[in-house]
Coordinates of N, CA and C and ligand atoms in Angstrom, one line a residue:
X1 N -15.6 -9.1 -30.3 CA -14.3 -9.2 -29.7 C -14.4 -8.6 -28.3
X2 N -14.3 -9.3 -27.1 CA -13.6 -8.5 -25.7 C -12.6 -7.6 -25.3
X3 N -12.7 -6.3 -25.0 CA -12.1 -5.7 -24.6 C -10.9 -6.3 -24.0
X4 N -9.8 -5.5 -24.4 CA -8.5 -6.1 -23.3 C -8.4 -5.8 -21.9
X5 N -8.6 -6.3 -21.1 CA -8.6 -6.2 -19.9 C -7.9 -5.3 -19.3
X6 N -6.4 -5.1 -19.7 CA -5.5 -3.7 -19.5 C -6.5 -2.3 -19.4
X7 N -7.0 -2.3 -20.8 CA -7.6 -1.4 -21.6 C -9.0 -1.0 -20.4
X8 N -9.6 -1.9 -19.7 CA -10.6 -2.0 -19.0 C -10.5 -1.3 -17.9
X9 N -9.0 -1.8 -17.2 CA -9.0 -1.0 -15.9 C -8.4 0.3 -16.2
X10 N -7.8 1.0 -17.3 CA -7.2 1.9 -16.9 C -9.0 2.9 -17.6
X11 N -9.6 2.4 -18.0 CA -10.6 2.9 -18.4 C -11.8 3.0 -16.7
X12 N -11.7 2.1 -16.1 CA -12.5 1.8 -14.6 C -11.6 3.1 -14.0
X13 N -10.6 3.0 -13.8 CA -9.8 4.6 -13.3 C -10.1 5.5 -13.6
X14 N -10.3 5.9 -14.7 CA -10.3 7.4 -15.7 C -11.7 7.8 -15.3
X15 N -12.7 6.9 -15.5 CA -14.2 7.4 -15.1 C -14.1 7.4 -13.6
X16 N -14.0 6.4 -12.5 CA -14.4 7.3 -11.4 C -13.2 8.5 -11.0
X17 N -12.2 9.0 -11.6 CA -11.6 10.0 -10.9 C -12.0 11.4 -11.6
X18 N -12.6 10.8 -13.2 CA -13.2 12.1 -13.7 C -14.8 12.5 -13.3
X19 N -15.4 11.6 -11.9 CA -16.8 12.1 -11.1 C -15.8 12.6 -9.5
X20 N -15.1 13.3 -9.8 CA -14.2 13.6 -8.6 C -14.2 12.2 -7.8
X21 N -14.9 10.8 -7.7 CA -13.8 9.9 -6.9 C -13.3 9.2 -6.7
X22 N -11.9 9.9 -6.1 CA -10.5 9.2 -6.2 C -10.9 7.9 -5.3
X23 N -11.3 6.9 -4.9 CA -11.3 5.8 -4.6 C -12.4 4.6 -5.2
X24 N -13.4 5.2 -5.5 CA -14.7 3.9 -5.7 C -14.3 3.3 -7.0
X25 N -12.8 3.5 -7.9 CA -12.5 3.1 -8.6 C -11.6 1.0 -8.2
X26 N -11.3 1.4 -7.0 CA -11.0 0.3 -6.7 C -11.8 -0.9 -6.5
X27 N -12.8 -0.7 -6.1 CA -13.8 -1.9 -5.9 C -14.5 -2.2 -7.1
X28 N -14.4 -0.9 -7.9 CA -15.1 -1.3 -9.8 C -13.9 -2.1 -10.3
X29 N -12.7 -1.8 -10.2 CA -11.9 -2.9 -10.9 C -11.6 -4.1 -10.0
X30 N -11.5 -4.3 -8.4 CA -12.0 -5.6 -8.2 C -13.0 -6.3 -8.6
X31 N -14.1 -5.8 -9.1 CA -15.1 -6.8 -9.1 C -15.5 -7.0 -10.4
X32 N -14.7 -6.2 -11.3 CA -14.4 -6.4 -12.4 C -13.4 -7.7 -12.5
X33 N -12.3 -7.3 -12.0 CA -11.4 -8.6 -12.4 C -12.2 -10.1 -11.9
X34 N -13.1 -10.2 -10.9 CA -13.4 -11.1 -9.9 C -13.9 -11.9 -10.9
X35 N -14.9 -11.3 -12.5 CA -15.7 -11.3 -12.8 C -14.8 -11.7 -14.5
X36 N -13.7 -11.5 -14.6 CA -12.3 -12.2 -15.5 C -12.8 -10.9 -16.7
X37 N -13.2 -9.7 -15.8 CA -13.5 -8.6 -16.8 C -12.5 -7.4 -17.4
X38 N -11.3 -7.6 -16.1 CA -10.4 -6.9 -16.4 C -9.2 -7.0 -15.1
X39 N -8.1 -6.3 -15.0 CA -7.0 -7.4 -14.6 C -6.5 -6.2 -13.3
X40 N -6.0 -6.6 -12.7 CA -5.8 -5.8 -11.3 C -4.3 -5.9 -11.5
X41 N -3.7 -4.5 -12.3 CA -2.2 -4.5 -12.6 C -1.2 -5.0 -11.6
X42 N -1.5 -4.2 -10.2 CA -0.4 -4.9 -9.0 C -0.6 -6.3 -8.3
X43 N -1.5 -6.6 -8.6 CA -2.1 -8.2 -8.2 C -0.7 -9.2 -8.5
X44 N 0.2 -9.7 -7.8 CA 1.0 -10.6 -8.4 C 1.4 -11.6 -8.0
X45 N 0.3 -12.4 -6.8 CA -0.1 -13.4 -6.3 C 1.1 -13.8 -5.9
X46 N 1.6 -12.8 -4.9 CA 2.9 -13.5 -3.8 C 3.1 -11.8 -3.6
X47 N 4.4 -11.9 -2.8 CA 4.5 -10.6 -1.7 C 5.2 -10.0 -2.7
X48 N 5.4 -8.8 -2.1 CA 6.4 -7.6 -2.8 C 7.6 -8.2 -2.7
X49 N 8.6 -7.8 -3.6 CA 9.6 -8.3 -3.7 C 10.3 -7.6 -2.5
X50 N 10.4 -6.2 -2.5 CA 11.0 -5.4 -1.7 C 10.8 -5.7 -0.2
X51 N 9.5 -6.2 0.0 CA 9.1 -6.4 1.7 C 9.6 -8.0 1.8
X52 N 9.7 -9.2 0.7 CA 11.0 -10.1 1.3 C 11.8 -9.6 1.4
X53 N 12.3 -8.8 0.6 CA 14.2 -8.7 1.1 C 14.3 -7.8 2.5
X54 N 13.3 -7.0 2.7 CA 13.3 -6.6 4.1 C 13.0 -7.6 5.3
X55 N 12.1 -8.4 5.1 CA 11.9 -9.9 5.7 C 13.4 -10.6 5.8
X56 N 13.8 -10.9 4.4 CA 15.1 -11.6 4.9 C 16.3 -10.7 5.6
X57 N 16.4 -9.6 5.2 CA 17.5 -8.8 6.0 C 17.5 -8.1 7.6
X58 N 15.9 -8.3 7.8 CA 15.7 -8.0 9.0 C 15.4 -9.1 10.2
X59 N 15.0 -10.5 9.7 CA 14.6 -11.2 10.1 C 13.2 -10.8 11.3
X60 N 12.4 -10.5 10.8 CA 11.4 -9.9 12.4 C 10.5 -11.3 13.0
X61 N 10.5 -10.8 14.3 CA 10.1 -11.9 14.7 C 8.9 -11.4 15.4
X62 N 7.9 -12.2 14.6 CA 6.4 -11.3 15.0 C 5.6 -11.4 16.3
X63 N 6.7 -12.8 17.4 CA 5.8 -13.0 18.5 C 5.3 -12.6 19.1
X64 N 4.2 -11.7 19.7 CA 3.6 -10.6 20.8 C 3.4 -9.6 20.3
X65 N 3.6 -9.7 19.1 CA 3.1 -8.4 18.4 C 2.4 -8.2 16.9
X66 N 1.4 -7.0 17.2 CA 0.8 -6.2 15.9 C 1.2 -6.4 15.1
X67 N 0.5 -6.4 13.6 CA 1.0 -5.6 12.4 C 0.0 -5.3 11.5
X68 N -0.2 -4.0 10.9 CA -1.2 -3.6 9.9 C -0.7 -3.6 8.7
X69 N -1.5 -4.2 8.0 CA -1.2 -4.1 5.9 C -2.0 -3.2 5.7
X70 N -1.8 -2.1 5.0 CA -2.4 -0.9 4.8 C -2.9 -1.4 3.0
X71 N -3.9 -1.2 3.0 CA -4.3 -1.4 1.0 C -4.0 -2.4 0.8
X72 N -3.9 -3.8 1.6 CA -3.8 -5.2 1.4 C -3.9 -5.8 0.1
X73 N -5.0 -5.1 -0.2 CA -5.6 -5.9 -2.0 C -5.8 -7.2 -1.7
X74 N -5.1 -8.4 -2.1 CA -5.8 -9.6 -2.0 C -4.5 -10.0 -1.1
X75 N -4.5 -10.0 -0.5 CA -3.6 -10.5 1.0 C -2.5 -10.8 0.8
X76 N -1.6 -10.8 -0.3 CA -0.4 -11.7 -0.5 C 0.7 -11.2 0.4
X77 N 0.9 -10.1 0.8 CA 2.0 -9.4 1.7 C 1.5 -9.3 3.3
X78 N -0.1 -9.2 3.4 CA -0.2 -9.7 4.8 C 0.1 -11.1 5.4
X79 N -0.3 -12.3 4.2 CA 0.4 -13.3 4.6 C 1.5 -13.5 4.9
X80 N 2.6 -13.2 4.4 CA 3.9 -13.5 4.4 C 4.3 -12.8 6.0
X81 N 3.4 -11.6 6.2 CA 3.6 -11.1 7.8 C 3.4 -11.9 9.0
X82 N 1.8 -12.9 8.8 CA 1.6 -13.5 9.6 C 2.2 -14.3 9.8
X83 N 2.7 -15.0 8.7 CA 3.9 -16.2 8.9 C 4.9 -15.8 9.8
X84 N 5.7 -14.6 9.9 CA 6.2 -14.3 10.8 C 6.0 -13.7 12.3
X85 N 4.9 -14.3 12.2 CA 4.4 -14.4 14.0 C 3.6 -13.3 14.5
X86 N 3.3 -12.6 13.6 CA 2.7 -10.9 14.2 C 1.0 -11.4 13.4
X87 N 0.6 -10.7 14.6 CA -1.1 -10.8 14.7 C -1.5 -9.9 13.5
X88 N -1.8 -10.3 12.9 CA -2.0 -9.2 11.2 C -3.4 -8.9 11.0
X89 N -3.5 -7.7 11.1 CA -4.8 -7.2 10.5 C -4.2 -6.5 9.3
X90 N -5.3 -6.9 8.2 CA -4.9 -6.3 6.5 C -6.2 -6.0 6.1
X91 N -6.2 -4.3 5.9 CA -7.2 -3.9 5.3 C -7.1 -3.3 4.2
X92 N -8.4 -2.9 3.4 CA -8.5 -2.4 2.2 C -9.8 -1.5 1.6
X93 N -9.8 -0.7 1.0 CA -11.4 -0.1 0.8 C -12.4 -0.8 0.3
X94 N -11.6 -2.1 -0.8 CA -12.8 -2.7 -1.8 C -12.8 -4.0 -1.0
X95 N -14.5 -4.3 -0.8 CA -15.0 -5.2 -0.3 C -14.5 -6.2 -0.8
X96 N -14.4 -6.0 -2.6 CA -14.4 -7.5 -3.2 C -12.6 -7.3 -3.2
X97 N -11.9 -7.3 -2.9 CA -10.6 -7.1 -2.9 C -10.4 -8.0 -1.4
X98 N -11.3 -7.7 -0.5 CA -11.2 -8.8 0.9 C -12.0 -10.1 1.1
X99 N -13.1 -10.1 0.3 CA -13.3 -11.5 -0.5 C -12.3 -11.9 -0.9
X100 N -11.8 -11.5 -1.8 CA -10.8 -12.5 -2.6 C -9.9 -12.7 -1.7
X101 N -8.6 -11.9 -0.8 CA -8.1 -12.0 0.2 C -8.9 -13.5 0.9
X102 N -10.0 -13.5 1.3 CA -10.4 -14.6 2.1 C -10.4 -15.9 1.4
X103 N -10.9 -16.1 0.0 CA -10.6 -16.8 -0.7 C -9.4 -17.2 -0.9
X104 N -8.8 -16.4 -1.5 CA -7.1 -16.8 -2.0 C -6.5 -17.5 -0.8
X105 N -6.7 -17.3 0.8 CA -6.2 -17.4 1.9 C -7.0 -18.4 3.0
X106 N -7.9 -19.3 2.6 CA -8.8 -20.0 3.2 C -8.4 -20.0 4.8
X107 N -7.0 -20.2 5.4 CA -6.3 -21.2 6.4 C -5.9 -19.8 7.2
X108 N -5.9 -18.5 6.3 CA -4.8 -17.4 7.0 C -5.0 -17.3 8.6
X109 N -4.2 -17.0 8.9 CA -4.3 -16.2 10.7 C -4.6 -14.6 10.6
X110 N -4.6 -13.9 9.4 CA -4.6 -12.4 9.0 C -5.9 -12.3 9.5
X111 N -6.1 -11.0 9.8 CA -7.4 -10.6 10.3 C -8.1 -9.6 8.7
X112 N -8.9 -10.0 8.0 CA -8.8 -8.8 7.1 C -9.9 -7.9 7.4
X113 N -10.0 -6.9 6.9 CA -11.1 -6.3 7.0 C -11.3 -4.9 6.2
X114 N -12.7 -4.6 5.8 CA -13.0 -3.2 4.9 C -12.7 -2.0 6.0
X115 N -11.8 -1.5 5.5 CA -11.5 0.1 5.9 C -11.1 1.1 4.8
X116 N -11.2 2.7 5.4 CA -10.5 3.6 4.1 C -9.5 4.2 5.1
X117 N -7.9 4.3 4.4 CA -7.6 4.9 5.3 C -7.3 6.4 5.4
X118 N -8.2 6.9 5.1 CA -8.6 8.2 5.0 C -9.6 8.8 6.2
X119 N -10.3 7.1 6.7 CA -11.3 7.6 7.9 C -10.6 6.4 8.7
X120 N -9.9 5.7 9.4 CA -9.6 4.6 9.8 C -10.4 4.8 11.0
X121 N -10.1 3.5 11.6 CA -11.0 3.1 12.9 C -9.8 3.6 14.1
X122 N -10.5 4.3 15.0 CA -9.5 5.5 16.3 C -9.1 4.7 16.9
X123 N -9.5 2.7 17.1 CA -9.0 2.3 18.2 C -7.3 2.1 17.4
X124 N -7.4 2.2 16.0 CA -5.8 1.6 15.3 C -4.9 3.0 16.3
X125 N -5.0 3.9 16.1 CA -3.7 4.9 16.6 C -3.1 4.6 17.2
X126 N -1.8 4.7 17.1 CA -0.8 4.0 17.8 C -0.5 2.6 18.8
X127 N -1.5 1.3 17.2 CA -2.0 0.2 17.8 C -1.0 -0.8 17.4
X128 N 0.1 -0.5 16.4 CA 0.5 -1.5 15.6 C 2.3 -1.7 16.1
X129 N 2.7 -2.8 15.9 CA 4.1 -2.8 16.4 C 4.8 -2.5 15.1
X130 N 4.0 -3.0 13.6 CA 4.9 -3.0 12.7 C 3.4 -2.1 11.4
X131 N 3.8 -1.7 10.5 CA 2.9 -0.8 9.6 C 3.4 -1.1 8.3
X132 N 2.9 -2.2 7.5 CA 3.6 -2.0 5.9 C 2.6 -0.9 4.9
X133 N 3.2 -0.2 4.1 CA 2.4 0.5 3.1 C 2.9 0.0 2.4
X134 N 2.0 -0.2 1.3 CA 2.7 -0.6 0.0 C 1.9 0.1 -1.4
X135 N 2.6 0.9 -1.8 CA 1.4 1.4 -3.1 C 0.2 2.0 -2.6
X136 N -0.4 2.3 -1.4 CA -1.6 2.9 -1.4 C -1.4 4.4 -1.2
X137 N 0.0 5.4 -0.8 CA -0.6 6.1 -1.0 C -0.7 7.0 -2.1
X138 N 0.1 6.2 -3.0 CA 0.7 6.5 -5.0 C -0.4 6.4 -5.4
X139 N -1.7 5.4 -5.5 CA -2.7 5.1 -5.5 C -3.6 6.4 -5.8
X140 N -3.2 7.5 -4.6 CA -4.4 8.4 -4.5 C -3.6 9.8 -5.0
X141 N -4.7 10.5 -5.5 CA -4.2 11.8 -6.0 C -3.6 12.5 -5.1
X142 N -2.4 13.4 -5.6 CA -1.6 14.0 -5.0 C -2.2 15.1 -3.7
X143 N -3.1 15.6 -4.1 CA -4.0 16.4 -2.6 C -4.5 15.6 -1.4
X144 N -4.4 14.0 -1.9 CA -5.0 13.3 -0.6 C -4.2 12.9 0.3
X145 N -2.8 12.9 -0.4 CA -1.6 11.6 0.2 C -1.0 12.8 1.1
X146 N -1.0 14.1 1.8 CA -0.5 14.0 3.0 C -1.4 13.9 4.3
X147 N -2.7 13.5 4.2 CA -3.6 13.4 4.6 C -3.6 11.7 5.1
X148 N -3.2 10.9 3.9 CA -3.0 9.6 4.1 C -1.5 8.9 4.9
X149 N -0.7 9.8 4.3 CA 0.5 9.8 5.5 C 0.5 9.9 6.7
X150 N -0.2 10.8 7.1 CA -0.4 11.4 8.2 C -1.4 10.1 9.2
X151 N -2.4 9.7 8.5 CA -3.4 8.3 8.9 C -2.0 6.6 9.3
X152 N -1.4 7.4 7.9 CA -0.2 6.0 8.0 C 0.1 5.5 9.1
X153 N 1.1 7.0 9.6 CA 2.3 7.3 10.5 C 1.7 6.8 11.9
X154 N 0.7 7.3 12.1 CA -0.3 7.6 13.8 C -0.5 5.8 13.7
X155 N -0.6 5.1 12.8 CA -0.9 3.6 13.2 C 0.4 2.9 14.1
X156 N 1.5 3.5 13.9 CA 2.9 3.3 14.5 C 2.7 2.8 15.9
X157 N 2.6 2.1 16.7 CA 3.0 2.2 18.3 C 4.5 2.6 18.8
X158 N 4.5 2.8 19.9 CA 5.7 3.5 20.3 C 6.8 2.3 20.4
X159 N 7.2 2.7 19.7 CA 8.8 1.5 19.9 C 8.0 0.8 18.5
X160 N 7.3 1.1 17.7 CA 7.3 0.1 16.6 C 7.5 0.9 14.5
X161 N 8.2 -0.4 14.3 CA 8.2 -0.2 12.5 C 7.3 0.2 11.8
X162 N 7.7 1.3 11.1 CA 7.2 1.6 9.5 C 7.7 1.3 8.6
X163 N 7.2 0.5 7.2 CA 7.9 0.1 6.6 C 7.0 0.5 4.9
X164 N 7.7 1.7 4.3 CA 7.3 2.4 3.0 C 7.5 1.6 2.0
X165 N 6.7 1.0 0.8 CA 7.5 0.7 -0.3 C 6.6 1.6 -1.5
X166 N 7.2 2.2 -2.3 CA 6.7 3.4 -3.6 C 7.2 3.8 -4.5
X167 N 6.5 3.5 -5.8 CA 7.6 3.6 -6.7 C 8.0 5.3 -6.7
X168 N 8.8 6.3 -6.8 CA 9.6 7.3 -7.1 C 9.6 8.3 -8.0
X169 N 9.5 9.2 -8.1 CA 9.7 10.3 -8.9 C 10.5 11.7 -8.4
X170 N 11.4 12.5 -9.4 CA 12.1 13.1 -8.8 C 11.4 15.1 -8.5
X171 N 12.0 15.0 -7.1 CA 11.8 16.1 -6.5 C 11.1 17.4 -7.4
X172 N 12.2 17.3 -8.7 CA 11.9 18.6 -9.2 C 10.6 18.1 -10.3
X173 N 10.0 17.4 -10.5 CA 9.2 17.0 -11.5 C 7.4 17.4 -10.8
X174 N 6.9 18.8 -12.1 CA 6.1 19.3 -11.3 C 4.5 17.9 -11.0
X175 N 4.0 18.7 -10.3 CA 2.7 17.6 -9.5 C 1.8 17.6 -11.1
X176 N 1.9 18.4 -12.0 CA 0.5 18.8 -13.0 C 1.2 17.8 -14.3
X177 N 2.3 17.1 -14.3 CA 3.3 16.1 -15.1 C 2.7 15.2 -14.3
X178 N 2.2 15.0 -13.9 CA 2.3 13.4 -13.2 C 0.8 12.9 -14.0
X179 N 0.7 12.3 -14.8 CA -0.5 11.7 -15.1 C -1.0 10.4 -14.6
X180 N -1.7 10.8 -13.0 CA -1.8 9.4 -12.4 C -3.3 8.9 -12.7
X181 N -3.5 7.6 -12.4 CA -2.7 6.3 -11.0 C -1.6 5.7 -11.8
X182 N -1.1 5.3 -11.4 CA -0.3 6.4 -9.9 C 0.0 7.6 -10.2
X183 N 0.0 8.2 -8.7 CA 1.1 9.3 -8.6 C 2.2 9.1 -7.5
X184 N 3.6 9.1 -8.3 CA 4.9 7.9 -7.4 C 5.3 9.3 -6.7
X185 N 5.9 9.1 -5.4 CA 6.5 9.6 -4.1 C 7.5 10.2 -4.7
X186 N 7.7 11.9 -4.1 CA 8.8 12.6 -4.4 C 9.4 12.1 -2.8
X187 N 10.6 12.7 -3.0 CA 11.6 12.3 -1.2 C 10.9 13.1 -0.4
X188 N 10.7 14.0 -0.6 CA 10.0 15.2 -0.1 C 8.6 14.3 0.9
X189 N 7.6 13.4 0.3 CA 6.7 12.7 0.5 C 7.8 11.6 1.4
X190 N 8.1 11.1 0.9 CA 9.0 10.1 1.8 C 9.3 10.4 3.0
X191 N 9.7 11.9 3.1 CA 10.4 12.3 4.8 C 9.2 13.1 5.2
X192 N 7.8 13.1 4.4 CA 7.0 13.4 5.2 C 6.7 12.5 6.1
X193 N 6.7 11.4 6.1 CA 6.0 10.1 7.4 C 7.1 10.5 8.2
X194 N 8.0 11.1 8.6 CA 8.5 11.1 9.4 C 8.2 12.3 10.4
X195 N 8.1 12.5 11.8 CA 7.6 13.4 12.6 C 8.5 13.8 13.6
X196 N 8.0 14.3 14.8 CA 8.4 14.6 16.0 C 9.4 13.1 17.1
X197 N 8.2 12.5 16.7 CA 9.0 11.2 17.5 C 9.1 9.7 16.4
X198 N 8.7 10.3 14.9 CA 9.2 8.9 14.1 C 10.5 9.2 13.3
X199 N 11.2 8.5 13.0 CA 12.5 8.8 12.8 C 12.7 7.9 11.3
X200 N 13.2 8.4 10.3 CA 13.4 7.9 8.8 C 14.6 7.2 9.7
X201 N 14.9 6.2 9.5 CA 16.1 4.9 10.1 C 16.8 4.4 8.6
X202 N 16.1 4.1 7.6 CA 16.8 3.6 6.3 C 15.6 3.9 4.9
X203 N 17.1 4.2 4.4 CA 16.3 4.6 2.6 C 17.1 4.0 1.6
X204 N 16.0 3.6 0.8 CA 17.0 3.1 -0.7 C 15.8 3.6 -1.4
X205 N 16.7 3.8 -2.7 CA 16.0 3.6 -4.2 C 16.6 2.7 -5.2
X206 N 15.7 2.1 -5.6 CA 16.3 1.2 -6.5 C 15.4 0.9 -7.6
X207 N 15.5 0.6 -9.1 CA 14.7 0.3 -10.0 C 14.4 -1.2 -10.2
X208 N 12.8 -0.7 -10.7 CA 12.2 -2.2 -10.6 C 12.7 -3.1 -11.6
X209 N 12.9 -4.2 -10.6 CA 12.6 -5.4 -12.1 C 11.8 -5.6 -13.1
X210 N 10.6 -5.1 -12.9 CA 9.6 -5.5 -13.9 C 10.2 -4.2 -15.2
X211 N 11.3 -3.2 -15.0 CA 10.9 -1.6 -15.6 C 12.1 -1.2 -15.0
X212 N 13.6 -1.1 -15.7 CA 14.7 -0.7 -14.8 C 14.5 1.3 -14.9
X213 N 13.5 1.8 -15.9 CA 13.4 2.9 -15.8 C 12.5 3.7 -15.0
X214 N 11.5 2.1 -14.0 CA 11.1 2.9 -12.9 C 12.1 2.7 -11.2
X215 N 11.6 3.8 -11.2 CA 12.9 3.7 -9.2 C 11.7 3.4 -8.1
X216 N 12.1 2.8 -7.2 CA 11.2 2.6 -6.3 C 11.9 2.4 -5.1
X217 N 10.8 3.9 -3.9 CA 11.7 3.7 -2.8 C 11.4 2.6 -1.6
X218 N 12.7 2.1 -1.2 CA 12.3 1.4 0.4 C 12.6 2.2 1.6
X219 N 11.3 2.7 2.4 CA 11.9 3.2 3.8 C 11.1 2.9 4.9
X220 N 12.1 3.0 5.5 CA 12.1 2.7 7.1 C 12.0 3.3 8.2
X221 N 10.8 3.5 8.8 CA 10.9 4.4 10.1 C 11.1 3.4 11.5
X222 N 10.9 4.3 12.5 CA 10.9 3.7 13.8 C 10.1 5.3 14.6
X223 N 9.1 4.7 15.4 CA 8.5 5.4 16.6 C 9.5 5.4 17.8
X224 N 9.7 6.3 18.6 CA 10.2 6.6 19.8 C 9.5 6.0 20.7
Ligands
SAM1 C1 -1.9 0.1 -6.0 S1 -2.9 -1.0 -5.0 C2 -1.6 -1.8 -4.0 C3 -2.2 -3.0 -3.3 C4 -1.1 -3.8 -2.4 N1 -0.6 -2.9 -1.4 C5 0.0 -4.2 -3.3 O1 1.1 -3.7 -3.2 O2 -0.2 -5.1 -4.1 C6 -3.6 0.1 -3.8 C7 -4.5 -0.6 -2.9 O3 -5.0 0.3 -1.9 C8 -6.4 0.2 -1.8 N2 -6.9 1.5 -1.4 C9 -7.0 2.7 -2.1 N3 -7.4 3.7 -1.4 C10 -7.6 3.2 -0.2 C11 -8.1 3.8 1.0 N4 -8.5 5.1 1.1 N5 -8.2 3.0 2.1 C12 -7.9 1.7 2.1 N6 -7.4 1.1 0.9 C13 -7.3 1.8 -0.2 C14 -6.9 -0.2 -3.2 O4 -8.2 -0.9 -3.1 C15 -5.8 -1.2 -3.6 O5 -6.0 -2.5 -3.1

C-alpha cells in the first residue's frame, strides 16, 4: 500500500526540523510532490484568496513599477501580480518549487528565482514598489521570523506596499503551544513589520474558508 501523501509531508517536516533545519524541508517536499510522492498542502493552483480581494479592492496598477513574491512556491500569486502590470520577481528557497513555477507558467512575465530570505540578495533593499508575503514567515520557527520580517520590511521602496497575509494566533497563547509548521502570527508579529518610516495602513482578521476556526490576518503597510 502507498503512504498517504498528507502523512508524507507532514513526516518530510518533522525530520528536517528535528536535524535543527528549519528550511531544507521545503525542497524535500517539493520534489517529493514533483515526484506524485506527497502533496504540497498550500499548493492551490490559483492566487490566495485574500490577495484577490486586495487586487479587487485596491485596484493596483503595476505600470513602472516593482513587485517581489516572497516564498512564491509555484507562482500562482506572482502571476496574478504580473498581470497587473508590475515587473515581478518571485522567489523561493526550493529549486524544485521554481521549476515547477516555470512549468506551470510557460508564457509568465514573472521573473522567478532561488533565494532564502534569510540571506536575500543586497541589491533587493529597498528595491520593490509592492512586497507580498504570504505564509513564509508562519513557515519558519518562531526564533527566525523576526529576522525574516525584518529581511521582509527592508524590500519596501520608499513610497511603496506591503502587503501581509497569515493565518493568526492569539497574543496570549504561549510560543511552547504552538506545534508548528506552521507557527501563525501573534499581532504583536504583525506590528512588528512595521518601523520608523513603515506605517501599518490596514488590518483585518478574518477566518478561513477552508476552516472557519482558523483566523487569518490581512495587513497593510506603506513606506514613507
Ligand atoms: C507555506 S508556503 C507558502 C507558499 C506561498 N506563499 C503560498 O501562499 O502558497 C512557504 C513557502 O516559503 C518558502 N520558504 C520557506 N523558507 C524560505 C526562505 N528562507 N526563503 C525563501 N523561501 C522560503 C517555501 O519553500 C514555501 O514555498
Amino acid at each position: 500500500m502507498t503512504e498517504d501523501p498528507d502523512v508524507v509531508s507532514r513526516r518530510i517536516a518533522r525530520e528536517s526540523l528535528d536535524r535543527d533545519d528549519p528550511t531544507g524541508w521545503f525542497e524535500n517536499l517539493y520534489a517529493a510532490a514533483a515526484e506524485g510522492a506527497a502533496v504540497v498542502p498550500w499548493d492551490r493552483g490559483t492566487a490566495h484568496q485574500l490577495l484577490l480581494e486586495w487586487v479587487e479592492e485596491s485596484s493596483p496598477d503595476g505600470a513602472d513599477k516593482t513587485a517581489l513574491i516572497v516564498g512564491a512556491g509555484t507562482g500562482w500569486d506572482a502571476e496574478l501580480i504580473a498581470d497587473r502590470g508590475y515587473d515581478t520577481t518571485a522567489f523561493d528557497i526550493s529549486p524544485t518549487a521554481i521549476d515547477t513555477a516555470h512549468h506551470n507558467h510557460p508564457d509568465s512575465k514573472a521573473h522567478y528565482r532561488v533565494a532564502d530570505l534569510l540571506a536575500p540578495p543586497a541589491e533587493w533593499q529597498h528595491a520593490f514598489d509592492l512586497v507580498v508575503e504570504i505564509f513564509t514567515v508562519q513557515a519558519l520557527p518562531i526564533a527566525l521570523q523576526p529576522d525574516a520580517v525584518k529581511h521582509v520590511t527592508e524590500f519596501v521602496a520608499p513610497g511603496g506596499t506591503l502587503l501581509v497575509i497569515a493565518a493568526a494566533r492569539p497574543d496570549d497563547q504561549p510560543d511552547a503551544d504552538i506545534q508548528g509548521p506552521p507557527w501563525p502570527l501573534t499581532r504583536a508579529t504583525i506590528q512588528s513589520f512595521a518601523t520608523a518610516d513603515v506605517r501599518l495602513i490596514q488590518l483585518t482578521q478574518s477566518p478561513s474558508p477552508a476552516d472557519a476556526t482558523v483566523l487569518r490576518w490581512r495587513a497593510e503597510y506603506l513606506r514613507d
